């Protein structure tokens, strides 16, 4: 059996949590990440038949039955993951139609998975239907995107269009646009279902006055989506109160998308 602490999925996870903390996106114990692994990928490092503990999840997600995820722990600080991965992370397999989580490694202090497991698992299911290559769901609290949800309409077409106009890169990176949810209680199945519904059409979902979800085929892609949206939101917050002299027009946005051959979210450009 190979050393799980040297697995590429583990070193990627550790690097990503550390960088997110350094970006100020994950104050205290906030933020959470889940990474889908293939059974044989996990089996190189652990005995996937040996279940350490079984924890009820409080939801069902039959399409993910038997799937294995590396997940951040509830109450755990991203800044500590690199120093104690086995305590701050866990490897779990969904069982019984998603109603149970079988811990295969980690959560070594008796802890458990993130409180946002419903939103993560339901989003994985939604994205896997849209893109079978999706592996990552990532959540955090970047300040400029949050600030924007206090001063900008939450209409998701308008929210997306504003971010697209803030830098040329935006429409290149998220031509599918941004889903926006109004304030809702976090950690619940309701917000999980609402997030997953938005995830059918876009890979970024903003939770007003709370944070953002990004997904991707790997951690870099999910991180990069959040990074690009947050940069655009920062430019918005730096300029929204100033007299705007120049912008990127719809014709120019279309030119960017056409140049890259990207399909833009239907109806989002005039
Ligand atoms: O894990 O970010 O949304 C703490 C949170 C809850
Ligand atoms: Zn949060």
PDB file of C-alpha atoms and ligand atoms in Angstrom:
ATOM      1  CA  UNK A   1       0.000   0.000   0.000  1.00  0.00           C
ATOM      2  CA  UNK A   2       1.385   3.424  -0.942  1.00  0.00           C
ATOM      3  CA  UNK A   3       1.558   6.337   1.533  1.00  0.00           C
ATOM      4  CA  UNK A   4      -1.672   8.293   1.245  1.00  0.00           C
ATOM      5  CA  UNK A   5       0.026  11.503   2.399  1.00  0.00           C
ATOM      6  CA  UNK A   6       2.038  11.390  -0.849  1.00  0.00           C
ATOM      7  CA  UNK A   7      -0.968  10.747  -3.108  1.00  0.00           C
ATOM      8  CA  UNK A   8      -1.374  13.454  -5.781  1.00  0.00           C
ATOM      9  CA  UNK A   9      -4.993  14.001  -4.683  1.00  0.00           C
ATOM     10  CA  UNK A  10      -3.777  14.582  -1.104  1.00  0.00           C
ATOM     11  CA  UNK A  11      -0.935  16.971  -1.964  1.00  0.00           C
ATOM     12  CA  UNK A  12      -3.280  18.890  -4.302  1.00  0.00           C
ATOM     13  CA  UNK A  13      -5.880  19.157  -1.551  1.00  0.00           C
ATOM     14  CA  UNK A  14      -3.313  20.311   1.008  1.00  0.00           C
ATOM     15  CA  UNK A  15      -1.872  22.932  -1.359  1.00  0.00           C
ATOM     16  CA  UNK A  16      -5.340  24.209  -2.289  1.00  0.00           C
ATOM     17  CA  UNK A  17      -6.594  24.598   1.308  1.00  0.00           C
ATOM     18  CA  UNK A  18      -3.370  26.413   2.282  1.00  0.00           C
ATOM     19  CA  UNK A  19      -3.576  28.831  -0.663  1.00  0.00           C
ATOM     20  CA  UNK A  20      -7.275  29.496  -0.075  1.00  0.00           C
ATOM     21  CA  UNK A  21      -6.556  30.333   3.554  1.00  0.00           C
ATOM     22  CA  UNK A  22      -3.737  32.659   2.481  1.00  0.00           C
ATOM     23  CA  UNK A  23      -6.107  34.405   0.072  1.00  0.00           C
ATOM     24  CA  UNK A  24      -8.363  35.267   3.023  1.00  0.00           C
ATOM     25  CA  UNK A  25     -11.211  33.266   1.528  1.00  0.00           C
ATOM     26  CA  UNK A  26     -11.538  30.845   4.472  1.00  0.00           C
ATOM     27  CA  UNK A  27     -11.506  32.706   7.776  1.00  0.00           C
ATOM     28  CA  UNK A  28     -11.579  30.570  10.929  1.00  0.00           C
ATOM     29  CA  UNK A  29     -13.181  27.206  10.053  1.00  0.00           C
ATOM     30  CA  UNK A  30     -15.005  28.385   6.957  1.00  0.00           C
ATOM     31  CA  UNK A  31     -14.957  26.872   3.512  1.00  0.00           C
ATOM     32  CA  UNK A  32     -15.133  23.257   2.434  1.00  0.00           C
ATOM     33  CA  UNK A  33     -13.941  21.079  -0.437  1.00  0.00           C
ATOM     34  CA  UNK A  34     -14.922  17.672  -1.761  1.00  0.00           C
ATOM     35  CA  UNK A  35     -12.952  15.731  -4.353  1.00  0.00           C
ATOM     36  CA  UNK A  36     -14.342  12.646  -6.086  1.00  0.00           C
ATOM     37  CA  UNK A  37     -11.869   9.748  -6.405  1.00  0.00           C
ATOM     38  CA  UNK A  38     -12.053   6.628  -8.512  1.00  0.00           C
ATOM     39  CA  UNK A  39     -12.233   3.399  -6.473  1.00  0.00           C
ATOM     40  CA  UNK A  40      -8.918   2.093  -7.851  1.00  0.00           C
ATOM     41  CA  UNK A  41      -7.243   5.462  -7.258  1.00  0.00           C
ATOM     42  CA  UNK A  42      -8.187   5.240  -3.552  1.00  0.00           C
ATOM     43  CA  UNK A  43      -7.333   1.515  -3.404  1.00  0.00           C
ATOM     44  CA  UNK A  44      -3.667   2.276  -4.125  1.00  0.00           C
ATOM     45  CA  UNK A  45      -3.492   3.942  -0.692  1.00  0.00           C
ATOM     46  CA  UNK A  46      -6.139   2.408   1.582  1.00  0.00           C
ATOM     47  CA  UNK A  47      -8.068  -0.822   2.022  1.00  0.00           C
ATOM     48  CA  UNK A  48     -11.403   0.336   0.612  1.00  0.00           C
ATOM     49  CA  UNK A  49     -13.133  -2.656   2.272  1.00  0.00           C
ATOM     50  CA  UNK A  50     -12.137  -1.507   5.769  1.00  0.00           C
ATOM     51  CA  UNK A  51     -14.789   0.880   7.091  1.00  0.00           C
ATOM     52  CA  UNK A  52     -13.658   2.756  10.232  1.00  0.00           C
ATOM     53  CA  UNK A  53     -17.009   4.320  11.134  1.00  0.00           C
ATOM     54  CA  UNK A  54     -20.381   4.935   9.512  1.00  0.00           C
ATOM     55  CA  UNK A  55     -22.056   8.355   9.892  1.00  0.00           C
ATOM     56  CA  UNK A  56     -25.602   9.212   8.722  1.00  0.00           C
ATOM     57  CA  UNK A  57     -25.618  12.058   6.167  1.00  0.00           C
ATOM     58  CA  UNK A  58     -29.192  13.275   6.598  1.00  0.00           C
ATOM     59  CA  UNK A  59     -29.942  13.190   2.864  1.00  0.00           C
ATOM     60  CA  UNK A  60     -30.129  10.706   0.029  1.00  0.00           C
ATOM     61  CA  UNK A  61     -28.321  10.901  -3.314  1.00  0.00           C
ATOM     62  CA  UNK A  62     -28.706   7.476  -4.981  1.00  0.00           C
ATOM     63  CA  UNK A  63     -26.695   8.425  -8.074  1.00  0.00           C
ATOM     64  CA  UNK A  64     -23.571   8.733  -5.889  1.00  0.00           C
ATOM     65  CA  UNK A  65     -24.001   5.434  -4.053  1.00  0.00           C
ATOM     66  CA  UNK A  66     -20.583   3.788  -3.614  1.00  0.00           C
ATOM     67  CA  UNK A  67     -18.636   6.867  -4.733  1.00  0.00           C
ATOM     68  CA  UNK A  68     -15.544   7.859  -2.724  1.00  0.00           C
ATOM     69  CA  UNK A  69     -14.718  11.470  -1.780  1.00  0.00           C
ATOM     70  CA  UNK A  70     -11.877  13.247  -0.015  1.00  0.00           C
ATOM     71  CA  UNK A  71     -13.665  15.886   2.093  1.00  0.00           C
ATOM     72  CA  UNK A  72     -12.698  18.645   4.540  1.00  0.00           C
ATOM     73  CA  UNK A  73     -13.894  18.237   8.128  1.00  0.00           C
ATOM     74  CA  UNK A  74     -16.539  20.234   9.954  1.00  0.00           C
ATOM     75  CA  UNK A  75     -15.143  22.844  12.362  1.00  0.00           C
ATOM     76  CA  UNK A  76     -11.665  22.410  10.918  1.00  0.00           C
ATOM     77  CA  UNK A  77      -9.426  25.297   9.843  1.00  0.00           C
ATOM     78  CA  UNK A  78      -7.990  25.304   6.301  1.00  0.00           C
ATOM     79  CA  UNK A  79      -4.767  26.774   7.709  1.00  0.00           C
ATOM     80  CA  UNK A  80      -4.170  23.562   9.693  1.00  0.00           C
ATOM     81  CA  UNK A  81      -4.748  20.981   6.952  1.00  0.00           C
ATOM     82  CA  UNK A  82      -1.108  20.868   5.828  1.00  0.00           C
ATOM     83  CA  UNK A  83       0.092  20.151   9.396  1.00  0.00           C
ATOM     84  CA  UNK A  84      -2.475  17.453  10.283  1.00  0.00           C
ATOM     85  CA  UNK A  85      -4.195  16.137   7.155  1.00  0.00           C
ATOM     86  CA  UNK A  86      -5.512  12.993   8.848  1.00  0.00           C
ATOM     87  CA  UNK A  87      -7.388  15.032  11.467  1.00  0.00           C
ATOM     88  CA  UNK A  88      -8.689  17.801   9.189  1.00  0.00           C
ATOM     89  CA  UNK A  89      -9.657  15.686   6.161  1.00  0.00           C
ATOM     90  CA  UNK A  90     -11.491  12.428   5.656  1.00  0.00           C
ATOM     91  CA  UNK A  91     -12.015   9.897   2.922  1.00  0.00           C
ATOM     92  CA  UNK A  92     -15.586   8.633   2.789  1.00  0.00           C
ATOM     93  CA  UNK A  93     -17.734   6.388   0.656  1.00  0.00           C
ATOM     94  CA  UNK A  94     -21.452   7.074   0.289  1.00  0.00           C
ATOM     95  CA  UNK A  95     -23.605   4.023   1.004  1.00  0.00           C
ATOM     96  CA  UNK A  96     -27.295   3.178   1.346  1.00  0.00           C
ATOM     97  CA  UNK A  97     -28.343   5.563  -1.453  1.00  0.00           C
ATOM     98  CA  UNK A  98     -26.177   8.352  -0.020  1.00  0.00           C
ATOM     99  CA  UNK A  99     -27.834   8.175   3.420  1.00  0.00           C
ATOM    100  CA  UNK A 100     -24.671   6.889   5.097  1.00  0.00           C
ATOM    101  CA  UNK A 101     -21.047   7.978   4.886  1.00  0.00           C
ATOM    102  CA  UNK A 102     -18.507   5.218   5.490  1.00  0.00           C
ATOM    103  CA  UNK A 103     -15.275   6.731   6.788  1.00  0.00           C
ATOM    104  CA  UNK A 104     -12.305   4.955   5.155  1.00  0.00           C
ATOM    105  CA  UNK A 105      -9.519   7.248   6.391  1.00  0.00           C
ATOM    106  CA  UNK A 106      -9.089  10.478   8.369  1.00  0.00           C
ATOM    107  CA  UNK A 107     -11.305  12.507  10.751  1.00  0.00           C
ATOM    108  CA  UNK A 108      -8.886  10.921  13.218  1.00  0.00           C
ATOM    109  CA  UNK A 109     -10.015  12.934  16.257  1.00  0.00           C
ATOM    110  CA  UNK A 110     -13.539  11.520  15.964  1.00  0.00           C
ATOM    111  CA  UNK A 111     -14.672  14.433  13.781  1.00  0.00           C
ATOM    112  CA  UNK A 112     -16.838  14.307  10.708  1.00  0.00           C
ATOM    113  CA  UNK A 113     -17.373  15.746   7.256  1.00  0.00           C
ATOM    114  CA  UNK A 114     -18.244  19.385   6.465  1.00  0.00           C
ATOM    115  CA  UNK A 115     -21.671  20.706   7.460  1.00  0.00           C
ATOM    116  CA  UNK A 116     -22.167  21.543   3.780  1.00  0.00           C
ATOM    117  CA  UNK A 117     -22.035  17.887   2.666  1.00  0.00           C
ATOM    118  CA  UNK A 118     -25.610  18.079   1.241  1.00  0.00           C
ATOM    119  CA  UNK A 119     -24.713  21.027  -1.050  1.00  0.00           C
ATOM    120  CA  UNK A 120     -21.483  19.283  -2.063  1.00  0.00           C
ATOM    121  CA  UNK A 121     -22.978  15.879  -2.856  1.00  0.00           C
ATOM    122  CA  UNK A 122     -26.062  17.279  -4.591  1.00  0.00           C
ATOM    123  CA  UNK A 123     -23.811  19.573  -6.649  1.00  0.00           C
ATOM    124  CA  UNK A 124     -21.543  16.636  -7.583  1.00  0.00           C
ATOM    125  CA  UNK A 125     -24.609  14.732  -8.791  1.00  0.00           C
ATOM    126  CA  UNK A 126     -25.866  17.714 -10.838  1.00  0.00           C
ATOM    127  CA  UNK A 127     -22.466  18.417 -12.393  1.00  0.00           C
ATOM    128  CA  UNK A 128     -21.756  14.748 -13.188  1.00  0.00           C
ATOM    129  CA  UNK A 129     -24.942  14.722 -15.287  1.00  0.00           C
ATOM    130  CA  UNK A 130     -23.757  17.853 -17.121  1.00  0.00           C
ATOM    131  CA  UNK A 131     -20.074  16.790 -17.288  1.00  0.00           C
ATOM    132  CA  UNK A 132     -19.024  13.211 -16.387  1.00  0.00           C
ATOM    133  CA  UNK A 133     -15.453  14.522 -15.892  1.00  0.00           C
ATOM    134  CA  UNK A 134     -16.357  16.765 -12.956  1.00  0.00           C
ATOM    135  CA  UNK A 135     -14.472  15.868  -9.760  1.00  0.00           C
ATOM    136  CA  UNK A 136     -14.402  18.897  -7.446  1.00  0.00           C
ATOM    137  CA  UNK A 137     -16.861  21.059  -5.497  1.00  0.00           C
ATOM    138  CA  UNK A 138     -15.314  23.917  -3.537  1.00  0.00           C
ATOM    139  CA  UNK A 139     -16.887  26.545  -1.263  1.00  0.00           C
ATOM    140  CA  UNK A 140     -15.403  29.665   0.342  1.00  0.00           C
ATOM    141  CA  UNK A 141     -16.080  33.275   1.425  1.00  0.00           C
ATOM    142  CA  UNK A 142     -14.177  35.737  -0.812  1.00  0.00           C
ATOM    143  CA  UNK A 143     -14.759  39.323   0.406  1.00  0.00           C
ATOM    144  CA  UNK A 144     -15.428  41.161  -2.864  1.00  0.00           C
ATOM    145  CA  UNK A 145     -18.034  38.701  -4.129  1.00  0.00           C
ATOM    146  CA  UNK A 146     -19.764  38.880  -0.758  1.00  0.00           C
ATOM    147  CA  UNK A 147     -19.605  42.679  -0.754  1.00  0.00           C
ATOM    148  CA  UNK A 148     -21.104  42.729  -4.230  1.00  0.00           C
ATOM    149  CA  UNK A 149     -24.168  40.793  -3.017  1.00  0.00           C
ATOM    150  CA  UNK A 150     -24.992  43.775  -0.737  1.00  0.00           C
ATOM    151  CA  UNK A 151     -24.894  46.459  -3.438  1.00  0.00           C
ATOM    152  CA  UNK A 152     -25.703  44.724  -6.740  1.00  0.00           C
ATOM    153  CA  UNK A 153     -28.999  43.213  -7.891  1.00  0.00           C
ATOM    154  CA  UNK A 154     -29.076  39.434  -7.336  1.00  0.00           C
ATOM    155  CA  UNK A 155     -30.663  38.905 -10.765  1.00  0.00           C
ATOM    156  CA  UNK A 156     -28.232  36.292 -12.099  1.00  0.00           C
ATOM    157  CA  UNK A 157     -28.217  37.532 -15.675  1.00  0.00           C
ATOM    158  CA  UNK A 158     -27.326  41.049 -14.477  1.00  0.00           C
ATOM    159  CA  UNK A 159     -24.832  39.712 -11.912  1.00  0.00           C
ATOM    160  CA  UNK A 160     -23.104  37.651 -14.601  1.00  0.00           C
ATOM    161  CA  UNK A 161     -23.061  40.498 -17.139  1.00  0.00           C
ATOM    162  CA  UNK A 162     -21.497  42.870 -14.594  1.00  0.00           C
ATOM    163  CA  UNK A 163     -18.716  40.379 -13.834  1.00  0.00           C
ATOM    164  CA  UNK A 164     -18.140  39.719 -17.553  1.00  0.00           C
ATOM    165  CA  UNK A 165     -17.635  43.467 -18.095  1.00  0.00           C
ATOM    166  CA  UNK A 166     -15.109  43.815 -15.259  1.00  0.00           C
ATOM    167  CA  UNK A 167     -12.264  42.081 -17.064  1.00  0.00           C
ATOM    168  CA  UNK A 168     -11.727  40.482 -20.462  1.00  0.00           C
ATOM    169  CA  UNK A 169     -10.860  37.165 -18.815  1.00  0.00           C
ATOM    170  CA  UNK A 170     -14.288  36.674 -17.177  1.00  0.00           C
ATOM    171  CA  UNK A 171     -16.284  35.517 -20.200  1.00  0.00           C
ATOM    172  CA  UNK A 172     -13.334  33.351 -21.274  1.00  0.00           C
ATOM    173  CA  UNK A 173     -13.382  31.491 -17.955  1.00  0.00           C
ATOM    174  CA  UNK A 174     -17.108  31.367 -17.147  1.00  0.00           C
ATOM    175  CA  UNK A 175     -19.108  31.783 -20.394  1.00  0.00           C
ATOM    176  CA  UNK A 176     -21.804  29.646 -18.715  1.00  0.00           C
ATOM    177  CA  UNK A 177     -22.398  32.511 -16.284  1.00  0.00           C
ATOM    178  CA  UNK A 178     -23.062  32.571 -12.572  1.00  0.00           C
ATOM    179  CA  UNK A 179     -25.980  31.215 -10.580  1.00  0.00           C
ATOM    180  CA  UNK A 180     -27.097  33.381  -7.654  1.00  0.00           C
ATOM    181  CA  UNK A 181     -29.136  32.252  -4.647  1.00  0.00           C
ATOM    182  CA  UNK A 182     -30.798  34.710  -2.272  1.00  0.00           C
ATOM    183  CA  UNK A 183     -29.821  34.434   1.398  1.00  0.00           C
ATOM    184  CA  UNK A 184     -30.785  31.010   2.710  1.00  0.00           C
ATOM    185  CA  UNK A 185     -29.882  29.051   5.834  1.00  0.00           C
ATOM    186  CA  UNK A 186     -26.606  27.210   5.149  1.00  0.00           C
ATOM    187  CA  UNK A 187     -25.817  23.596   6.036  1.00  0.00           C
ATOM    188  CA  UNK A 188     -29.319  22.419   5.051  1.00  0.00           C
ATOM    189  CA  UNK A 189     -30.669  20.063   2.402  1.00  0.00           C
ATOM    190  CA  UNK A 190     -32.783  22.984   1.057  1.00  0.00           C
ATOM    191  CA  UNK A 191     -29.762  25.117   0.180  1.00  0.00           C
ATOM    192  CA  UNK A 192     -28.094  21.981  -1.186  1.00  0.00           C
ATOM    193  CA  UNK A 193     -31.006  21.288  -3.526  1.00  0.00           C
ATOM    194  CA  UNK A 194     -31.184  24.941  -4.633  1.00  0.00           C
ATOM    195  CA  UNK A 195     -27.424  25.006  -5.296  1.00  0.00           C
ATOM    196  CA  UNK A 196     -27.523  21.776  -7.292  1.00  0.00           C
ATOM    197  CA  UNK A 197     -30.410  23.132  -9.390  1.00  0.00           C
ATOM    198  CA  UNK A 198     -28.259  26.157 -10.357  1.00  0.00           C
ATOM    199  CA  UNK A 199     -25.286  23.854 -11.009  1.00  0.00           C
ATOM    200  CA  UNK A 200     -27.152  22.239 -13.902  1.00  0.00           C
ATOM    201  CA  UNK A 201     -26.448  25.388 -15.929  1.00  0.00           C
ATOM    202  CA  UNK A 202     -23.402  27.065 -14.395  1.00  0.00           C
ATOM    203  CA  UNK A 203     -20.214  26.017 -12.627  1.00  0.00           C
ATOM    204  CA  UNK A 204     -20.272  28.957 -10.218  1.00  0.00           C
ATOM    205  CA  UNK A 205     -23.046  29.590  -7.692  1.00  0.00           C
ATOM    206  CA  UNK A 206     -23.022  32.611  -5.383  1.00  0.00           C
ATOM    207  CA  UNK A 207     -24.788  32.435  -2.025  1.00  0.00           C
ATOM    208  CA  UNK A 208     -25.835  36.020  -1.273  1.00  0.00           C
ATOM    209  CA  UNK A 209     -24.301  37.453   1.932  1.00  0.00           C
ATOM    210  CA  UNK A 210     -22.406  34.175   2.428  1.00  0.00           C
ATOM    211  CA  UNK A 211     -20.004  32.935  -0.233  1.00  0.00           C
ATOM    212  CA  UNK A 212     -19.425  31.079  -3.468  1.00  0.00           C
ATOM    213  CA  UNK A 213     -19.344  27.552  -4.901  1.00  0.00           C
ATOM    214  CA  UNK A 214     -17.079  26.597  -7.782  1.00  0.00           C
ATOM    215  CA  UNK A 215     -16.731  23.195  -9.435  1.00  0.00           C
ATOM    216  CA  UNK A 216     -14.333  21.628 -11.903  1.00  0.00           C
ATOM    217  CA  UNK A 217     -12.555  18.620 -13.302  1.00  0.00           C
ATOM    218  CA  UNK A 218      -9.715  19.238 -10.860  1.00  0.00           C
ATOM    219  CA  UNK A 219      -8.880  21.507  -7.946  1.00  0.00           C
ATOM    220  CA  UNK A 220      -7.064  24.015 -10.170  1.00  0.00           C
ATOM    221  CA  UNK A 221     -10.129  24.469 -12.364  1.00  0.00           C
ATOM    222  CA  UNK A 222     -12.548  24.982  -9.441  1.00  0.00           C
ATOM    223  CA  UNK A 223     -10.063  27.297  -7.693  1.00  0.00           C
ATOM    224  CA  UNK A 224      -9.490  29.213 -10.935  1.00  0.00           C
ATOM    225  CA  UNK A 225     -13.211  29.848 -11.421  1.00  0.00           C
ATOM    226  CA  UNK A 226     -13.507  31.347  -7.940  1.00  0.00           C
ATOM    227  CA  UNK A 227     -10.274  33.310  -8.415  1.00  0.00           C
ATOM    228  CA  UNK A 228     -11.485  34.845 -11.681  1.00  0.00           C
ATOM    229  CA  UNK A 229     -14.976  35.708 -10.384  1.00  0.00           C
ATOM    230  CA  UNK A 230     -13.483  37.213  -7.220  1.00  0.00           C
ATOM    231  CA  UNK A 231     -11.024  39.339  -9.256  1.00  0.00           C
ATOM    232  CA  UNK A 232     -13.921  40.654 -11.364  1.00  0.00           C
ATOM    233  CA  UNK A 233     -15.921  41.404  -8.200  1.00  0.00           C
ATOM    234  CA  UNK A 234     -12.919  43.263  -6.776  1.00  0.00           C
ATOM    235  CA  UNK A 235     -12.778  45.490  -9.844  1.00  0.00           C
ATOM    236  CA  UNK A 236     -16.522  46.078  -9.516  1.00  0.00           C
ATOM    237  CA  UNK A 237     -16.171  47.095  -5.858  1.00  0.00           C
ATOM    238  CA  UNK A 238     -13.275  49.424  -6.783  1.00  0.00           C
ATOM    239  CA  UNK A 239     -15.209  51.168  -9.550  1.00  0.00           C
ATOM    240  CA  UNK A 240     -18.958  50.907  -8.825  1.00  0.00           C
ATOM    241  CA  UNK A 241     -19.021  54.237  -6.957  1.00  0.00           C
ATOM    242  CA  UNK A 242     -16.903  56.089  -9.565  1.00  0.00           C
ATOM    243  CA  UNK A 243     -17.921  57.711 -12.849  1.00  0.00           C
ATOM    244  CA  UNK A 244     -17.533  54.934 -15.456  1.00  0.00           C
ATOM    245  CA  UNK A 245     -15.991  56.204 -18.702  1.00  0.00           C
ATOM    246  CA  UNK A 246     -15.293  52.906 -20.459  1.00  0.00           C
ATOM    247  CA  UNK A 247     -16.609  49.371 -20.462  1.00  0.00           C
ATOM    248  CA  UNK A 248     -16.617  46.123 -22.460  1.00  0.00           C
ATOM    249  CA  UNK A 249     -19.644  46.148 -24.781  1.00  0.00           C
ATOM    250  CA  UNK A 250     -21.873  43.181 -25.573  1.00  0.00           C
ATOM    251  CA  UNK A 251     -20.439  43.162 -29.115  1.00  0.00           C
ATOM    252  CA  UNK A 252     -16.929  42.901 -27.636  1.00  0.00           C
ATOM    253  CA  UNK A 253     -17.983  40.156 -25.207  1.00  0.00           C
ATOM    254  CA  UNK A 254     -19.413  38.229 -28.148  1.00  0.00           C
ATOM    255  CA  UNK A 255     -16.178  38.774 -30.064  1.00  0.00           C
ATOM    256  CA  UNK A 256     -14.178  37.195 -27.214  1.00  0.00           C
ATOM    257  CA  UNK A 257     -16.508  34.173 -27.007  1.00  0.00           C
ATOM    258  CA  UNK A 258     -16.535  33.706 -30.808  1.00  0.00           C
ATOM    259  CA  UNK A 259     -12.740  33.951 -30.941  1.00  0.00           C
ATOM    260  CA  UNK A 260     -12.447  31.090 -28.428  1.00  0.00           C
ATOM    261  CA  UNK A 261     -15.383  29.126 -29.822  1.00  0.00           C
ATOM    262  CA  UNK A 262     -17.124  29.281 -26.405  1.00  0.00           C
ATOM    263  CA  UNK A 263     -20.877  28.876 -26.096  1.00  0.00           C
ATOM    264  CA  UNK A 264     -22.204  31.752 -24.026  1.00  0.00           C
ATOM    265  CA  UNK A 265     -25.130  31.239 -21.624  1.00  0.00           C
ATOM    266  CA  UNK A 266     -28.283  31.555 -23.737  1.00  0.00           C
ATOM    267  CA  UNK A 267     -29.930  34.984 -23.574  1.00  0.00           C
ATOM    268  CA  UNK A 268     -27.192  36.603 -21.498  1.00  0.00           C
ATOM    269  CA  UNK A 269     -25.817  38.885 -24.222  1.00  0.00           C
ATOM    270  CA  UNK A 270     -27.965  41.575 -25.844  1.00  0.00           C
TER     271      UNK A 270
HETATM  272  O1  LIG B   1     -17.718  25.309   6.830  1.00  0.00           O
HETATM  273  O2  LIG B   1     -18.375  27.800   5.213  1.00  0.00           O
HETATM  274  O3  LIG B   1     -20.931  27.366   4.859  1.00  0.00           O
HETATM  275  C1  LIG B   1     -18.215  26.551   7.198  1.00  0.00           C
HETATM  276  C2  LIG B   1     -18.943  27.160   6.077  1.00  0.00           C
HETATM  277  C3  LIG B   1     -20.385  26.928   6.038  1.00  0.00           C
HETATM  278 ZN1  LIG B   2     -19.713  29.018   3.998  1.00  0.00          ZN
END
